[in-house]
Amino acid sequence: MATSICQVDADICIRSAMPRSAPRPCSAPTCSVLVHDGSGRCGAHPREAWVKVVPAKRITGRRLQAMRAALFARDPLCAECRRQGRAVPATQRDHIIPLSEGGPDDETNEQGLCGECHEVKSRAEAIYGRWRQAIVLPP
């Protein structure tokens, strides 16, 4: 059971038997203010609230297979290779605007790509996504 002993002379009130931890410097870069509450951050550098971004619902199953078949029947060649003057069959259904960036999962946002072009585009999008997350915007 916790004890409650108050010392009137020093205005210190002990509410439990556990000692307090030592103050630590704020964990924000270049800040050395000592933090006493255990949060790790001073009042000038609060942690940002974490917000989960919910991407568009992906189409799956038979509906996806029907959309793939319709795309390849409508446009059997790789869109990127065609722009470069080559005729290569499309094997991948690709979102022009990625779902993670708010693109819809429908016919208006799809194109057929060959495996090589799809891999190059996916790698570039992944690099851009990591770069975009690393940017720290001022409040």
PDB file of N, CA and C in Angstrom, residues 36-133:
ATOM      1  N   HIS A  36      10.993  16.309 -16.650  1.00  0.00           N
ATOM      2  CA  HIS A  36      10.769  15.647 -15.371  1.00  0.00           C
ATOM      3  C   HIS A  36       9.589  14.683 -15.383  1.00  0.00           C
ATOM      4  N   ASP A  37       8.713  14.781 -16.396  1.00  0.00           N
ATOM      5  CA  ASP A  37       7.473  13.996 -16.362  1.00  0.00           C
ATOM      6  C   ASP A  37       7.583  12.616 -16.993  1.00  0.00           C
ATOM      7  N   GLY A  38       8.729  12.263 -17.557  1.00  0.00           N
ATOM      8  CA  GLY A  38       8.913  10.941 -18.142  1.00  0.00           C
ATOM      9  C   GLY A  38       8.417  10.805 -19.574  1.00  0.00           C
ATOM     10  N   SER A  39       7.901  11.893 -20.171  1.00  0.00           N
ATOM     11  CA  SER A  39       7.386  11.809 -21.537  1.00  0.00           C
ATOM     12  C   SER A  39       8.501  11.813 -22.575  1.00  0.00           C
ATOM     13  N   GLY A  40       9.666  12.335 -22.223  1.00  0.00           N
ATOM     14  CA  GLY A  40      10.772  12.376 -23.161  1.00  0.00           C
ATOM     15  C   GLY A  40      10.844  13.661 -23.954  1.00  0.00           C
ATOM     16  N   ARG A  41       9.810  14.506 -23.895  1.00  0.00           N
ATOM     17  CA  ARG A  41       9.772  15.762 -24.650  1.00  0.00           C
ATOM     18  C   ARG A  41       9.397  16.918 -23.738  1.00  0.00           C
ATOM     19  N   CYS A  42       9.996  18.077 -24.012  1.00  0.00           N
ATOM     20  CA  CYS A  42       9.655  19.277 -23.266  1.00  0.00           C
ATOM     21  C   CYS A  42       8.397  19.911 -23.863  1.00  0.00           C
ATOM     22  N   GLY A  43       7.900  20.959 -23.231  1.00  0.00           N
ATOM     23  CA  GLY A  43       6.684  21.620 -23.701  1.00  0.00           C
ATOM     24  C   GLY A  43       6.824  22.266 -25.069  1.00  0.00           C
ATOM     25  N   ALA A  44       8.040  22.663 -25.446  1.00  0.00           N
ATOM     26  CA  ALA A  44       8.259  23.305 -26.741  1.00  0.00           C
ATOM     27  C   ALA A  44       8.341  22.303 -27.890  1.00  0.00           C
ATOM     28  N   HIS A  45       8.537  21.009 -27.591  1.00  0.00           N
ATOM     29  CA  HIS A  45       8.695  19.986 -28.634  1.00  0.00           C
ATOM     30  C   HIS A  45       7.775  18.790 -28.388  1.00  0.00           C
ATOM     31  N   PRO A  46       6.461  18.970 -28.412  1.00  0.00           N
ATOM     32  CA  PRO A  46       5.574  17.816 -28.201  1.00  0.00           C
ATOM     33  C   PRO A  46       5.644  16.858 -29.382  1.00  0.00           C
ATOM     34  N   ARG A  47       5.357  15.619 -29.113  1.00  0.00           N
ATOM     35  CA  ARG A  47       5.321  14.624 -30.197  1.00  0.00           C
ATOM     36  C   ARG A  47       4.078  14.847 -31.047  1.00  0.00           C
ATOM     37  N   GLU A  48       4.237  14.664 -32.362  1.00  0.00           N
ATOM     38  CA  GLU A  48       3.094  14.797 -33.261  1.00  0.00           C
ATOM     39  C   GLU A  48       2.182  13.595 -33.105  1.00  0.00           C
ATOM     40  N   ALA A  49       0.892  13.847 -33.210  1.00  0.00           N
ATOM     41  CA  ALA A  49      -0.078  12.754 -33.125  1.00  0.00           C
ATOM     42  C   ALA A  49       0.074  11.863 -34.349  1.00  0.00           C
ATOM     43  N   TRP A  50       0.067  10.557 -34.124  1.00  0.00           N
ATOM     44  CA  TRP A  50       0.202   9.613 -35.219  1.00  0.00           C
ATOM     45  C   TRP A  50      -1.154   9.445 -35.894  1.00  0.00           C
ATOM     46  N   VAL A  51      -1.182   9.615 -37.219  1.00  0.00           N
ATOM     47  CA  VAL A  51      -2.417   9.491 -37.969  1.00  0.00           C
ATOM     48  C   VAL A  51      -2.227   8.398 -39.011  1.00  0.00           C
ATOM     49  N   LYS A  52      -3.094   7.425 -38.987  1.00  0.00           N
ATOM     50  CA  LYS A  52      -3.018   6.333 -39.964  1.00  0.00           C
ATOM     51  C   LYS A  52      -3.766   6.737 -41.220  1.00  0.00           C
ATOM     52  N   VAL A  53      -3.072   6.679 -42.348  1.00  0.00           N
ATOM     53  CA  VAL A  53      -3.682   6.986 -43.631  1.00  0.00           C
ATOM     54  C   VAL A  53      -4.280   5.701 -44.188  1.00  0.00           C
ATOM     55  N   VAL A  54      -5.551   5.731 -44.493  1.00  0.00           N
ATOM     56  CA  VAL A  54      -6.231   4.551 -45.012  1.00  0.00           C
ATOM     57  C   VAL A  54      -6.281   4.666 -46.536  1.00  0.00           C
ATOM     58  N   PRO A  55      -5.515   3.828 -47.250  1.00  0.00           N
ATOM     59  CA  PRO A  55      -5.549   3.890 -48.711  1.00  0.00           C
ATOM     60  C   PRO A  55      -6.873   3.340 -49.252  1.00  0.00           C
ATOM     61  N   ALA A  56      -7.085   3.555 -50.533  1.00  0.00           N
ATOM     62  CA  ALA A  56      -8.311   3.083 -51.180  1.00  0.00           C
ATOM     63  C   ALA A  56      -8.434   1.566 -51.037  1.00  0.00           C
ATOM     64  N   LYS A  57      -9.640   1.104 -50.935  1.00  0.00           N
ATOM     65  CA  LYS A  57      -9.903  -0.335 -50.816  1.00  0.00           C
ATOM     66  C   LYS A  57      -9.497  -1.017 -52.110  1.00  0.00           C
ATOM     67  N   ARG A  58      -8.673  -2.028 -52.001  1.00  0.00           N
ATOM     68  CA  ARG A  58      -8.235  -2.782 -53.182  1.00  0.00           C
ATOM     69  C   ARG A  58      -9.319  -3.739 -53.644  1.00  0.00           C
ATOM     70  N   ILE A  59      -9.427  -3.850 -54.948  1.00  0.00           N
ATOM     71  CA  ILE A  59     -10.355  -4.817 -55.540  1.00  0.00           C
ATOM     72  C   ILE A  59      -9.640  -6.164 -55.566  1.00  0.00           C
ATOM     73  N   THR A  60     -10.344  -7.218 -55.179  1.00  0.00           N
ATOM     74  CA  THR A  60      -9.743  -8.546 -55.127  1.00  0.00           C
ATOM     75  C   THR A  60     -10.693  -9.565 -55.761  1.00  0.00           C
ATOM     76  N   GLY A  61     -10.198 -10.769 -55.879  1.00  0.00           N
ATOM     77  CA  GLY A  61     -11.030 -11.898 -56.296  1.00  0.00           C
ATOM     78  C   GLY A  61     -11.456 -11.882 -57.753  1.00  0.00           C
ATOM     79  N   ARG A  62     -12.675 -12.356 -57.990  1.00  0.00           N
ATOM     80  CA  ARG A  62     -13.181 -12.491 -59.365  1.00  0.00           C
ATOM     81  C   ARG A  62     -13.336 -11.146 -60.062  1.00  0.00           C
ATOM     82  N   ARG A  63     -13.702 -10.130 -59.290  1.00  0.00           N
ATOM     83  CA  ARG A  63     -13.857  -8.804 -59.902  1.00  0.00           C
ATOM     84  C   ARG A  63     -12.508  -8.305 -60.423  1.00  0.00           C
ATOM     85  N   LEU A  64     -11.442  -8.523 -59.661  1.00  0.00           N
ATOM     86  CA  LEU A  64     -10.109  -8.129 -60.104  1.00  0.00           C
ATOM     87  C   LEU A  64      -9.709  -8.907 -61.354  1.00  0.00           C
ATOM     88  N   GLN A  65      -9.962 -10.196 -61.359  1.00  0.00           N
ATOM     89  CA  GLN A  65      -9.613 -11.008 -62.530  1.00  0.00           C
ATOM     90  C   GLN A  65     -10.372 -10.561 -63.776  1.00  0.00           C
ATOM     91  N   ALA A  66     -11.643 -10.191 -63.602  1.00  0.00           N
ATOM     92  CA  ALA A  66     -12.433  -9.687 -64.729  1.00  0.00           C
ATOM     93  C   ALA A  66     -11.873  -8.354 -65.230  1.00  0.00           C
ATOM     94  N   MET A  67     -11.459  -7.485 -64.306  1.00  0.00           N
ATOM     95  CA  MET A  67     -10.882  -6.193 -64.699  1.00  0.00           C
ATOM     96  C   MET A  67      -9.551  -6.388 -65.426  1.00  0.00           C
ATOM     97  N   ARG A  68      -8.728  -7.341 -64.955  1.00  0.00           N
ATOM     98  CA  ARG A  68      -7.457  -7.631 -65.628  1.00  0.00           C
ATOM     99  C   ARG A  68      -7.697  -8.142 -67.049  1.00  0.00           C
ATOM    100  N   ALA A  69      -8.641  -9.072 -67.172  1.00  0.00           N
ATOM    101  CA  ALA A  69      -8.939  -9.628 -68.501  1.00  0.00           C
ATOM    102  C   ALA A  69      -9.452  -8.545 -69.442  1.00  0.00           C
ATOM    103  N   ALA A  70     -10.314  -7.657 -68.942  1.00  0.00           N
ATOM    104  CA  ALA A  70     -10.843  -6.572 -69.775  1.00  0.00           C
ATOM    105  C   ALA A  70      -9.725  -5.608 -70.175  1.00  0.00           C
ATOM    106  N   LEU A  71      -8.809  -5.299 -69.254  1.00  0.00           N
ATOM    107  CA  LEU A  71      -7.695  -4.394 -69.562  1.00  0.00           C
ATOM    108  C   LEU A  71      -6.814  -4.983 -70.651  1.00  0.00           C
ATOM    109  N   PHE A  72      -6.427  -6.252 -70.498  1.00  0.00           N
ATOM    110  CA  PHE A  72      -5.527  -6.862 -71.477  1.00  0.00           C
ATOM    111  C   PHE A  72      -6.225  -7.118 -72.815  1.00  0.00           C
ATOM    112  N   ALA A  73      -7.550  -7.308 -72.827  1.00  0.00           N
ATOM    113  CA  ALA A  73      -8.287  -7.445 -74.091  1.00  0.00           C
ATOM    114  C   ALA A  73      -8.376  -6.095 -74.787  1.00  0.00           C
ATOM    115  N   ARG A  74      -8.588  -5.033 -74.010  1.00  0.00           N
ATOM    116  CA  ARG A  74      -8.721  -3.686 -74.561  1.00  0.00           C
ATOM    117  C   ARG A  74      -7.378  -3.134 -75.023  1.00  0.00           C
ATOM    118  N   ASP A  75      -6.309  -3.444 -74.264  1.00  0.00           N
ATOM    119  CA  ASP A  75      -4.994  -2.868 -74.535  1.00  0.00           C
ATOM    120  C   ASP A  75      -3.924  -3.904 -74.209  1.00  0.00           C
ATOM    121  N   PRO A  76      -3.591  -4.806 -75.153  1.00  0.00           N
ATOM    122  CA  PRO A  76      -2.693  -5.916 -74.837  1.00  0.00           C
ATOM    123  C   PRO A  76      -1.209  -5.559 -74.740  1.00  0.00           C
ATOM    124  N   LEU A  77      -0.823  -4.337 -75.139  1.00  0.00           N
ATOM    125  CA  LEU A  77       0.593  -3.970 -75.139  1.00  0.00           C
ATOM    126  C   LEU A  77       0.952  -3.115 -73.924  1.00  0.00           C
ATOM    127  N   CYS A  78       2.213  -3.186 -73.517  1.00  0.00           N
ATOM    128  CA  CYS A  78       2.737  -2.393 -72.404  1.00  0.00           C
ATOM    129  C   CYS A  78       2.660  -0.913 -72.777  1.00  0.00           C
ATOM    130  N   ALA A  79       2.033  -0.119 -71.914  1.00  0.00           N
ATOM    131  CA  ALA A  79       1.834   1.306 -72.198  1.00  0.00           C
ATOM    132  C   ALA A  79       3.169   2.044 -72.276  1.00  0.00           C
ATOM    133  N   GLU A  80       4.107   1.747 -71.397  1.00  0.00           N
ATOM    134  CA  GLU A  80       5.398   2.448 -71.384  1.00  0.00           C
ATOM    135  C   GLU A  80       6.245   2.050 -72.590  1.00  0.00           C
ATOM    136  N   CYS A  81       6.276   0.774 -72.926  1.00  0.00           N
ATOM    137  CA  CYS A  81       7.038   0.333 -74.106  1.00  0.00           C
ATOM    138  C   CYS A  81       6.455   0.941 -75.385  1.00  0.00           C
ATOM    139  N   ARG A  82       5.123   1.031 -75.462  1.00  0.00           N
ATOM    140  CA  ARG A  82       4.479   1.634 -76.628  1.00  0.00           C
ATOM    141  C   ARG A  82       4.895   3.103 -76.773  1.00  0.00           C
ATOM    142  N   ARG A  83       5.008   3.831 -75.648  1.00  0.00           N
ATOM    143  CA  ARG A  83       5.452   5.232 -75.695  1.00  0.00           C
ATOM    144  C   ARG A  83       6.879   5.336 -76.216  1.00  0.00           C
ATOM    145  N   GLN A  84       7.680   4.279 -76.026  1.00  0.00           N
ATOM    146  CA  GLN A  84       9.067   4.267 -76.490  1.00  0.00           C
ATOM    147  C   GLN A  84       9.218   3.590 -77.855  1.00  0.00           C
ATOM    148  N   GLY A  85       8.094   3.241 -78.497  1.00  0.00           N
ATOM    149  CA  GLY A  85       8.132   2.679 -79.841  1.00  0.00           C
ATOM    150  C   GLY A  85       8.374   1.186 -79.911  1.00  0.00           C
ATOM    151  N   ARG A  86       8.158   0.455 -78.799  1.00  0.00           N
ATOM    152  CA  ARG A  86       8.346  -0.990 -78.789  1.00  0.00           C
ATOM    153  C   ARG A  86       7.000  -1.680 -78.629  1.00  0.00           C
ATOM    154  N   ALA A  87       6.900  -2.912 -79.094  1.00  0.00           N
ATOM    155  CA  ALA A  87       5.671  -3.695 -78.959  1.00  0.00           C
ATOM    156  C   ALA A  87       5.947  -4.896 -78.053  1.00  0.00           C
ATOM    157  N   VAL A  88       5.629  -4.731 -76.760  1.00  0.00           N
ATOM    158  CA  VAL A  88       5.847  -5.779 -75.769  1.00  0.00           C
ATOM    159  C   VAL A  88       4.509  -6.065 -75.099  1.00  0.00           C
ATOM    160  N   PRO A  89       4.118  -7.341 -74.948  1.00  0.00           N
ATOM    161  CA  PRO A  89       2.830  -7.632 -74.318  1.00  0.00           C
ATOM    162  C   PRO A  89       2.809  -7.221 -72.838  1.00  0.00           C
ATOM    163  N   ALA A  90       1.670  -6.714 -72.410  1.00  0.00           N
ATOM    164  CA  ALA A  90       1.474  -6.327 -71.009  1.00  0.00           C
ATOM    165  C   ALA A  90       1.173  -7.572 -70.184  1.00  0.00           C
ATOM    166  N   THR A  91       1.784  -7.659 -69.015  1.00  0.00           N
ATOM    167  CA  THR A  91       1.542  -8.794 -68.123  1.00  0.00           C
ATOM    168  C   THR A  91       1.104  -8.350 -66.724  1.00  0.00           C
ATOM    169  N   GLN A  92       1.217  -7.064 -66.425  1.00  0.00           N
ATOM    170  CA  GLN A  92       0.894  -6.549 -65.097  1.00  0.00           C
ATOM    171  C   GLN A  92      -0.161  -5.450 -65.195  1.00  0.00           C
ATOM    172  N   ARG A  93      -1.138  -5.486 -64.296  1.00  0.00           N
ATOM    173  CA  ARG A  93      -2.112  -4.398 -64.180  1.00  0.00           C
ATOM    174  C   ARG A  93      -1.517  -3.389 -63.208  1.00  0.00           C
ATOM    175  N   ASP A  94      -1.343  -2.145 -63.663  1.00  0.00           N
ATOM    176  CA  ASP A  94      -0.666  -1.125 -62.870  1.00  0.00           C
ATOM    177  C   ASP A  94      -1.581   0.067 -62.639  1.00  0.00           C
ATOM    178  N   HIS A  95      -1.492   0.675 -61.446  1.00  0.00           N
ATOM    179  CA  HIS A  95      -2.236   1.895 -61.155  1.00  0.00           C
ATOM    180  C   HIS A  95      -1.388   3.083 -61.586  1.00  0.00           C
ATOM    181  N   ILE A  96      -1.925   3.934 -62.439  1.00  0.00           N
ATOM    182  CA  ILE A  96      -1.197   5.109 -62.914  1.00  0.00           C
ATOM    183  C   ILE A  96      -0.862   6.003 -61.724  1.00  0.00           C
ATOM    184  N   ILE A  97      -1.852   6.339 -60.907  1.00  0.00           N
ATOM    185  CA  ILE A  97      -1.641   7.044 -59.641  1.00  0.00           C
ATOM    186  C   ILE A  97      -1.748   5.974 -58.556  1.00  0.00           C
ATOM    187  N   PRO A  98      -0.684   5.740 -57.794  1.00  0.00           N
ATOM    188  CA  PRO A  98      -0.718   4.667 -56.798  1.00  0.00           C
ATOM    189  C   PRO A  98      -1.870   4.838 -55.804  1.00  0.00           C
ATOM    190  N   LEU A  99      -2.400   3.717 -55.333  1.00  0.00           N
ATOM    191  CA  LEU A  99      -3.468   3.758 -54.334  1.00  0.00           C
ATOM    192  C   LEU A  99      -3.008   4.471 -53.074  1.00  0.00           C
ATOM    193  N   SER A 100      -1.730   4.327 -52.737  1.00  0.00           N
ATOM    194  CA  SER A 100      -1.196   4.971 -51.533  1.00  0.00           C
ATOM    195  C   SER A 100      -1.174   6.486 -51.640  1.00  0.00           C
ATOM    196  N   GLU A 101      -1.268   7.007 -52.861  1.00  0.00           N
ATOM    197  CA  GLU A 101      -1.293   8.453 -53.068  1.00  0.00           C
ATOM    198  C   GLU A 101      -2.696   8.945 -53.414  1.00  0.00           C
ATOM    199  N   GLY A 102      -3.691   8.101 -53.209  1.00  0.00           N
ATOM    200  CA  GLY A 102      -5.065   8.525 -53.399  1.00  0.00           C
ATOM    201  C   GLY A 102      -5.674   8.159 -54.739  1.00  0.00           C
ATOM    202  N   GLY A 103      -4.996   7.367 -55.554  1.00  0.00           N
ATOM    203  CA  GLY A 103      -5.545   6.961 -56.837  1.00  0.00           C
ATOM    204  C   GLY A 103      -6.683   5.965 -56.669  1.00  0.00           C
ATOM    205  N   PRO A 104      -7.708   6.048 -57.513  1.00  0.00           N
ATOM    206  CA  PRO A 104      -8.820   5.098 -57.404  1.00  0.00           C
ATOM    207  C   PRO A 104      -8.448   3.733 -57.982  1.00  0.00           C
ATOM    208  N   ASP A 105      -9.139   2.707 -57.520  1.00  0.00           N
ATOM    209  CA  ASP A 105      -8.901   1.354 -58.025  1.00  0.00           C
ATOM    210  C   ASP A 105      -9.988   1.019 -59.031  1.00  0.00           C
ATOM    211  N   ASP A 106      -9.942   1.699 -60.194  1.00  0.00           N
ATOM    212  CA  ASP A 106     -10.926   1.463 -61.248  1.00  0.00           C
ATOM    213  C   ASP A 106     -10.270   1.621 -62.619  1.00  0.00           C
ATOM    214  N   GLU A 107     -11.084   1.519 -63.677  1.00  0.00           N
ATOM    215  CA  GLU A 107     -10.563   1.539 -65.050  1.00  0.00           C
ATOM    216  C   GLU A 107      -9.909   2.858 -65.433  1.00  0.00           C
ATOM    217  N   THR A 108     -10.304   3.955 -64.796  1.00  0.00           N
ATOM    218  CA  THR A 108      -9.735   5.256 -65.151  1.00  0.00           C
ATOM    219  C   THR A 108      -8.295   5.406 -64.665  1.00  0.00           C
ATOM    220  N   ASN A 109      -7.847   4.532 -63.784  1.00  0.00           N
ATOM    221  CA  ASN A 109      -6.522   4.650 -63.194  1.00  0.00           C
ATOM    222  C   ASN A 109      -5.703   3.378 -63.388  1.00  0.00           C
ATOM    223  N   GLU A 110      -5.894   2.698 -64.509  1.00  0.00           N
ATOM    224  CA  GLU A 110      -5.133   1.474 -64.738  1.00  0.00           C
ATOM    225  C   GLU A 110      -4.491   1.486 -66.105  1.00  0.00           C
ATOM    226  N   GLN A 111      -3.369   0.786 -66.183  1.00  0.00           N
ATOM    227  CA  GLN A 111      -2.673   0.604 -67.454  1.00  0.00           C
ATOM    228  C   GLN A 111      -1.980  -0.745 -67.411  1.00  0.00           C
ATOM    229  N   GLY A 112      -1.749  -1.303 -68.566  1.00  0.00           N
ATOM    230  CA  GLY A 112      -1.025  -2.560 -68.656  1.00  0.00           C
ATOM    231  C   GLY A 112       0.450  -2.288 -68.838  1.00  0.00           C
ATOM    232  N   LEU A 113       1.286  -2.972 -68.075  1.00  0.00           N
ATOM    233  CA  LEU A 113       2.736  -2.836 -68.196  1.00  0.00           C
ATOM    234  C   LEU A 113       3.369  -4.216 -68.297  1.00  0.00           C
ATOM    235  N   CYS A 114       4.535  -4.282 -68.942  1.00  0.00           N
ATOM    236  CA  CYS A 114       5.299  -5.532 -68.938  1.00  0.00           C
ATOM    237  C   CYS A 114       5.982  -5.647 -67.578  1.00  0.00           C
ATOM    238  N   GLY A 115       6.507  -6.798 -67.252  1.00  0.00           N
ATOM    239  CA  GLY A 115       7.126  -7.024 -65.953  1.00  0.00           C
ATOM    240  C   GLY A 115       8.280  -6.072 -65.680  1.00  0.00           C
ATOM    241  N   GLU A 116       9.125  -5.826 -66.679  1.00  0.00           N
ATOM    242  CA  GLU A 116      10.290  -4.953 -66.499  1.00  0.00           C
ATOM    243  C   GLU A 116       9.873  -3.509 -66.222  1.00  0.00           C
ATOM    244  N   CYS A 117       8.939  -2.977 -67.006  1.00  0.00           N
ATOM    245  CA  CYS A 117       8.481  -1.592 -66.796  1.00  0.00           C
ATOM    246  C   CYS A 117       7.760  -1.453 -65.465  1.00  0.00           C
ATOM    247  N   HIS A 118       6.991  -2.475 -65.088  1.00  0.00           N
ATOM    248  CA  HIS A 118       6.281  -2.426 -63.805  1.00  0.00           C
ATOM    249  C   HIS A 118       7.269  -2.401 -62.639  1.00  0.00           C
ATOM    250  N   GLU A 119       8.337  -3.186 -62.744  1.00  0.00           N
ATOM    251  CA  GLU A 119       9.348  -3.214 -61.683  1.00  0.00           C
ATOM    252  C   GLU A 119      10.054  -1.864 -61.560  1.00  0.00           C
ATOM    253  N   VAL A 120      10.402  -1.256 -62.692  1.00  0.00           N
ATOM    254  CA  VAL A 120      11.065   0.056 -62.673  1.00  0.00           C
ATOM    255  C   VAL A 120      10.143   1.107 -62.061  1.00  0.00           C
ATOM    256  N   LYS A 121       8.873   1.114 -62.466  1.00  0.00           N
ATOM    257  CA  LYS A 121       7.914   2.100 -61.953  1.00  0.00           C
ATOM    258  C   LYS A 121       7.666   1.881 -60.464  1.00  0.00           C
ATOM    259  N   SER A 122       7.522   0.637 -60.028  1.00  0.00           N
ATOM    260  CA  SER A 122       7.292   0.338 -58.613  1.00  0.00           C
ATOM    261  C   SER A 122       8.485   0.754 -57.759  1.00  0.00           C
ATOM    262  N   ARG A 123       9.690   0.510 -58.254  1.00  0.00           N
ATOM    263  CA  ARG A 123      10.889   0.909 -57.512  1.00  0.00           C
ATOM    264  C   ARG A 123      10.966   2.426 -57.376  1.00  0.00           C
ATOM    265  N   ALA A 124      10.655   3.158 -58.451  1.00  0.00           N
ATOM    266  CA  ALA A 124      10.670   4.626 -58.401  1.00  0.00           C
ATOM    267  C   ALA A 124       9.608   5.148 -57.429  1.00  0.00           C
ATOM    268  N   GLU A 125       8.426   4.536 -57.420  1.00  0.00           N
ATOM    269  CA  GLU A 125       7.369   4.955 -56.495  1.00  0.00           C
ATOM    270  C   GLU A 125       7.768   4.688 -55.050  1.00  0.00           C
ATOM    271  N   ALA A 126       8.450   3.571 -54.788  1.00  0.00           N
ATOM    272  CA  ALA A 126       8.892   3.255 -53.433  1.00  0.00           C
ATOM    273  C   ALA A 126       9.931   4.269 -52.953  1.00  0.00           C
ATOM    274  N   ILE A 127      10.853   4.641 -53.819  1.00  0.00           N
ATOM    275  CA  ILE A 127      11.870   5.643 -53.458  1.00  0.00           C
ATOM    276  C   ILE A 127      11.199   6.972 -53.180  1.00  0.00           C
ATOM    277  N   TYR A 128      10.248   7.362 -54.024  1.00  0.00           N
ATOM    278  CA  TYR A 128       9.524   8.627 -53.826  1.00  0.00           C
ATOM    279  C   TYR A 128       8.740   8.599 -52.511  1.00  0.00           C
ATOM    280  N   GLY A 129       8.116   7.463 -52.193  1.00  0.00           N
ATOM    281  CA  GLY A 129       7.359   7.346 -50.955  1.00  0.00           C
ATOM    282  C   GLY A 129       8.244   7.489 -49.729  1.00  0.00           C
ATOM    283  N   ARG A 130       9.433   6.870 -49.750  1.00  0.00           N
ATOM    284  CA  ARG A 130      10.365   7.012 -48.621  1.00  0.00           C
ATOM    285  C   ARG A 130      10.868   8.448 -48.520  1.00  0.00           C
ATOM    286  N   TRP A 131      11.130   9.086 -49.669  1.00  0.00           N
ATOM    287  CA  TRP A 131      11.595  10.467 -49.677  1.00  0.00           C
ATOM    288  C   TRP A 131      10.521  11.390 -49.117  1.00  0.00           C
ATOM    289  N   ARG A 132       9.280  11.159 -49.516  1.00  0.00           N
ATOM    290  CA  ARG A 132       8.180  12.013 -49.066  1.00  0.00           C
ATOM    291  C   ARG A 132       7.971  11.885 -47.558  1.00  0.00           C
ATOM    292  N   GLN A 133       8.149  10.683 -46.999  1.00  0.00           N
ATOM    293  CA  GLN A 133       8.006  10.493 -45.561  1.00  0.00           C
ATOM    294  C   GLN A 133       9.144  11.156 -44.795  1.00  0.00           C
TER     295      GLN A 133
END
